[in-house]
Coordinates of C-alpha atoms in Angstrom, one line a residue:
X1 CA 22.8 5.0 9.6
X2 CA 26.2 4.1 10.4
X3 CA 28.0 2.9 14.1
X4 CA 31.4 4.5 13.2
X5 CA 31.0 7.9 14.2
X6 CA 34.2 9.2 12.1
X7 CA 32.7 8.5 8.9
X8 CA 29.5 9.8 10.4
X9 CA 31.1 12.7 10.6
X10 CA 32.6 12.4 7.0
X11 CA 29.2 12.6 6.2
X12 CA 27.5 15.9 7.8
X13 CA 30.8 17.5 6.7
X14 CA 29.4 15.8 3.0
X15 CA 26.3 18.0 4.1
X16 CA 24.2 14.3 4.0
X17 CA 22.3 13.6 6.6
X18 CA 23.7 11.1 8.7
X19 CA 23.1 9.4 12.2
X20 CA 25.6 7.3 14.5
X21 CA 23.9 3.6 14.7
X22 CA 23.8 0.3 14.2
X23 CA 20.8 -0.7 11.5
X24 CA 19.8 -2.8 13.6
X25 CA 18.5 -1.2 16.5
X26 CA 14.3 -0.8 15.5
X27 CA 14.4 2.6 18.4
X28 CA 17.6 4.0 15.9
X29 CA 15.4 3.5 12.7
X30 CA 12.4 4.2 14.2
X31 CA 13.0 8.0 14.6
X32 CA 14.3 8.3 11.4
X33 CA 11.2 9.7 8.8
X34 CA 10.6 6.1 7.4
X35 CA 7.5 6.6 5.5
X36 CA 8.2 9.6 3.6
X37 CA 11.7 7.7 2.4
X38 CA 11.3 6.3 -1.7
X39 CA 14.1 4.2 -1.1
X40 CA 16.2 2.4 1.5
X41 CA 20.0 0.4 1.2
X42 CA 20.6 -1.9 4.0
X43 CA 24.7 -2.7 3.2
X44 CA 25.5 -3.1 7.0
X45 CA 28.3 -6.8 7.3
X46 CA 26.0 -7.3 10.1
X47 CA 23.7 -9.9 8.1
X48 CA 21.4 -10.2 11.7
X49 CA 21.1 -7.1 12.0
X50 CA 20.4 -6.1 7.9
X51 CA 17.8 -8.4 8.5
X52 CA 15.7 -6.7 12.0
X53 CA 16.3 -3.4 10.1
X54 CA 14.3 -4.7 6.8
X55 CA 11.4 -6.1 9.1
X56 CA 11.0 -3.1 11.1
X57 CA 11.0 -0.9 7.5
X58 CA 8.7 -3.7 5.6
X59 CA 6.2 -3.6 8.2
X60 CA 6.5 0.4 8.8
X61 CA 7.0 1.7 5.1
X62 CA 4.8 -1.2 2.8
X63 CA 5.7 0.6 0.0
X64 CA 9.9 1.7 0.4
X65 CA 12.2 0.3 -1.6
X66 CA 14.7 -2.2 -0.5
X67 CA 17.7 -3.1 -1.7
X68 CA 19.9 -5.1 1.1
X69 CA 23.2 -6.6 1.3
X70 CA 24.0 -10.7 2.1
X71 CA 26.8 -12.8 2.2
X72 CA 25.8 -16.3 0.7
X73 CA 23.2 -17.3 -1.4
X74 CA 21.0 -18.6 1.3
X75 CA 21.0 -15.2 3.1
X76 CA 20.2 -14.2 -0.3
X77 CA 16.5 -16.0 -0.5
X78 CA 15.9 -15.4 3.3
X79 CA 16.1 -11.5 2.5
X80 CA 13.6 -11.6 0.1
X81 CA 11.2 -13.7 0.9
X82 CA 11.1 -11.2 3.8
X83 CA 10.4 -8.5 1.6
X84 CA 13.7 -7.0 -0.3
X85 CA 13.4 -5.1 -3.4
X86 CA 16.9 -6.2 -4.4
X87 CA 19.4 -8.3 -2.4
X88 CA 23.1 -7.1 -3.8
X89 CA 25.6 -10.2 -2.4
X90 CA 29.2 -8.2 -2.8
X91 CA 31.1 -10.2 -6.2
X92 CA 34.8 -9.5 -8.0
X93 CA 32.9 -6.4 -9.4
X94 CA 33.7 -3.0 -9.0
X95 CA 32.2 -1.3 -6.2
X96 CA 31.0 1.7 -8.7
X97 CA 29.8 -1.1 -11.6
X98 CA 27.7 -2.9 -8.8
X99 CA 26.7 1.2 -7.5
X100 CA 25.5 2.2 -11.4
X101 CA 23.2 -1.4 -10.8
X102 CA 21.6 -0.2 -7.9
X103 CA 21.1 3.0 -9.4
X104 CA 19.1 1.6 -12.2
X105 CA 17.3 -0.8 -10.8
X106 CA 15.9 1.8 -8.3
X107 CA 15.1 4.1 -11.9
X108 CA 13.6 1.7 -13.5
X109 CA 11.6 0.3 -10.2
X110 CA 10.6 4.0 -9.8
X111 CA 9.3 4.7 -13.4
X112 CA 7.2 1.2 -13.2
X113 CA 5.7 2.5 -9.8
X114 CA 4.1 5.4 -12.1
X115 CA 3.3 3.7 -14.7
X116 CA 0.9 1.8 -12.1
X117 CA -0.2 4.6 -10.5
X118 CA -1.3 6.1 -13.9
X119 CA -3.1 2.8 -15.1
X120 CA -5.2 3.5 -12.0
X121 CA -5.9 7.4 -12.3
X122 CA -7.0 5.9 -15.9
X123 CA -8.9 3.2 -14.2
X124 CA -11.6 5.6 -12.2
X125 CA -12.6 6.5 -15.3
X126 CA -14.6 3.5 -15.6
X127 CA -17.1 3.0 -17.8
X128 CA -16.6 6.7 -19.5
X129 CA -14.4 7.8 -22.0
X130 CA -10.9 9.0 -21.5
X131 CA -10.2 12.6 -23.6
X132 CA -6.7 13.1 -24.4
X133 CA -6.2 16.8 -25.3
X134 CA -3.3 18.2 -27.2
X135 CA -1.9 21.4 -27.3
X136 CA -3.3 23.3 -30.7
X137 CA -1.9 22.5 -33.1
X138 CA -0.2 19.4 -32.3
X139 CA 2.9 18.2 -33.2
X140 CA 4.1 14.9 -33.8
X141 CA 6.2 15.2 -29.7
X142 CA 1.9 16.4 -28.7
X143 CA 0.2 13.1 -31.4
X144 CA 2.8 10.5 -30.2
X145 CA 2.5 11.5 -26.3
X146 CA -0.8 11.2 -26.9
X147 CA -1.2 8.3 -28.7
X148 CA 1.4 6.3 -25.6
X149 CA -1.5 7.7 -23.2
X150 CA -4.3 5.9 -25.5
X151 CA -2.1 2.7 -25.2
X152 CA -2.2 2.9 -22.2
X153 CA -5.8 3.4 -21.3
X154 CA -6.3 0.2 -24.2
X155 CA -4.0 -1.8 -22.1
X156 CA -6.8 -1.0 -18.3
X157 CA -9.6 -1.5 -20.7
X158 CA -11.1 2.1 -21.5
X159 CA -11.6 3.6 -24.3
X160 CA -10.0 6.8 -24.9
X161 CA -10.1 9.7 -27.9
X162 CA -7.8 11.8 -28.9
X163 CA -8.7 15.4 -29.3
X164 CA -6.9 18.4 -31.0
X165 CA -7.4 22.2 -31.4
X166 CA -6.4 24.0 -34.9
X167 CA -4.8 22.5 -37.4
X168 CA -1.9 19.9 -38.5
X169 CA -0.6 22.1 -40.0
X170 CA 3.1 21.2 -41.7
X171 CA 3.3 18.3 -44.0
X172 CA 5.3 16.1 -41.9
X173 CA 2.9 16.2 -39.0
X174 CA -0.5 15.5 -41.8
X175 CA 2.2 12.4 -43.1
X176 CA 2.5 11.4 -39.6
X177 CA -0.5 11.3 -39.0
X178 CA -1.6 9.6 -42.4
X179 CA 1.1 6.9 -42.4
X180 CA 0.6 5.8 -39.4
X181 CA -3.3 5.9 -39.3
X182 CA -4.0 8.0 -35.9
X183 CA -7.5 8.5 -35.0
X184 CA -7.8 12.2 -33.7
X185 CA -10.7 13.9 -33.3
X186 CA -11.1 17.8 -34.4
X187 CA -15.5 18.0 -34.1
X188 CA -14.8 16.8 -29.9
X189 CA -13.6 19.8 -28.6
X190 CA -16.0 23.0 -29.4
X191 CA -18.3 20.1 -26.8
X192 CA -15.5 19.3 -24.7
X193 CA -15.2 23.3 -24.4
X194 CA -19.4 24.0 -23.3
X195 CA -19.1 21.1 -21.1
X196 CA -16.8 23.0 -19.0
X197 CA -17.8 26.2 -18.9

């Protein structure tokens, strides 16, 4: 969204979604599909408009990630208090360096959110036990992924077993399991398959 019609036209010519309007105009913002947006960058030089946009978006879409621009440290504190996830204060750094840092932050936050959702899902096991079933004849990638998932389950107090079918055949794979003392269960797979039927 931009007030400048020429900028909007250029963006549209590049096959980007663009809307002409003032970021501080909540009627214009409400015409957007905010609830299905993952991240919002509020980057105008009009800090009052940025604040209005932030307050509106945070109310309408509480889970969206918001990156906002300010011109001073005082404004930075205000925007953080209002709910901005990341506040950018223009500096002497090249614009590209700032853009890279923002993108890295967004990617990190996306990973954090996915991890929280995974923990929430694992927590639904409650007092039961999570069965982590790797593919037949598991290789180190499958085993280490299962170990990671088991650690995540442990972190939320859920007990888990790593279960496999077939054999751990290659000498390197056996050494991997033995040296790291990885607990994997071969015997429970038939019980699980019977229950599944």
